[in-house]
Amino acid sequence: MAAPVKPEPVKPESADDQPTIRVHLWLETKEGMFFGMGRAHLLAKVHEHGSLKKAADELSMSYRAAWGKIKKTEEVMGEKLIFRSGNKRDGYQLTDFGKSVLAKFTLWFNTVEELAFKKAAEIFPWPVKPFE
């Protein structure tokens, strides 16, 4: 039996030409995805702006789409992620549960992405770079 052929290393001309390692992670049920990086970004923007509308605008989505995503995730998880802070004009804040979900998902994602980069650097015969 012949030995496997080892590919020739790709020699990028600059670091910008190196392949970037990315991963896509999400949580789903049989009904579909209920939490991923998009929801994490949405929660982070709500936390940053104190407003679901501003968060949705910054992420180029409608308020209705953002609200629907939050509600679907809350329904699956059985906990509130955001709450209205004060009157209607005061906007929204993350609940303690929402903050916890955001922190834990971000930790999990970053850990997996770092491991994926390290393994790719070991396995591939060409240089790779992590996503920044």
mmCIF file of N, CA, C and O in Angstrom, residues 11-19 127 129:
data_model
loop_
_atom_site.group_PDB
_atom_site.id
_atom_site.type_symbol
_atom_site.label_atom_id
_atom_site.label_comp_id
_atom_site.label_asym_id
_atom_site.label_seq_id
_atom_site.Cartn_x
_atom_site.Cartn_y
_atom_site.Cartn_z
ATOM 1 N N LYS A 11 2.504 28.692 0.198
ATOM 2 C CA LYS A 11 3.372 29.757 0.687
ATOM 3 C C LYS A 11 2.712 31.106 0.393
ATOM 4 O O LYS A 11 2.892 31.659 -0.679
ATOM 5 N N PRO A 12 1.930 31.601 1.341
ATOM 6 C CA PRO A 12 1.295 32.896 1.120
ATOM 7 C C PRO A 12 2.337 33.996 1.011
ATOM 8 O O PRO A 12 3.396 33.926 1.638
ATOM 9 N N GLU A 13 2.013 34.984 0.200
ATOM 10 C CA GLU A 13 2.940 36.097 0.021
ATOM 11 C C GLU A 13 2.977 37.009 1.242
ATOM 12 O O GLU A 13 3.974 37.655 1.497
ATOM 13 N N SER A 14 1.884 37.065 1.991
ATOM 14 C CA SER A 14 1.846 37.889 3.200
ATOM 15 C C SER A 14 0.891 37.241 4.199
ATOM 16 O O SER A 14 0.151 36.329 3.859
ATOM 17 N N ALA A 15 0.913 37.749 5.418
ATOM 18 C CA ALA A 15 0.012 37.228 6.455
ATOM 19 C C ALA A 15 -1.443 37.426 6.062
ATOM 20 O O ALA A 15 -2.311 36.643 6.452
ATOM 21 N N ASP A 16 -1.738 38.461 5.257
ATOM 22 C CA ASP A 16 -3.115 38.702 4.816
ATOM 23 C C ASP A 16 -3.616 37.605 3.886
ATOM 24 O O ASP A 16 -4.821 37.432 3.728
ATOM 25 N N ASP A 17 -2.696 36.878 3.248
ATOM 26 C CA ASP A 17 -3.064 35.803 2.332
ATOM 27 C C ASP A 17 -3.265 34.473 3.046
ATOM 28 O O ASP A 17 -3.714 33.515 2.437
ATOM 29 N N GLN A 18 -2.906 34.394 4.324
ATOM 30 C CA GLN A 18 -3.055 33.139 5.069
ATOM 31 C C GLN A 18 -4.526 32.830 5.295
ATOM 32 O O GLN A 18 -5.322 33.731 5.565
ATOM 33 N N PRO A 19 -4.898 31.549 5.220
ATOM 34 C CA PRO A 19 -6.272 31.184 5.568
ATOM 35 C C PRO A 19 -6.561 31.527 7.027
ATOM 36 O O PRO A 19 -5.714 31.355 7.896
ATOM 37 N N PRO A 127 0.607 27.793 6.627
ATOM 38 C CA PRO A 127 0.331 28.663 7.788
ATOM 39 C C PRO A 127 -1.123 29.116 7.805
ATOM 40 O O PRO A 127 -1.732 29.320 6.755
ATOM 41 N N LYS A 129 -4.057 31.558 10.297
ATOM 42 C CA LYS A 129 -4.127 32.610 11.322
ATOM 43 C C LYS A 129 -5.484 32.547 12.000
ATOM 44 O O LYS A 129 -6.470 32.130 11.393
#
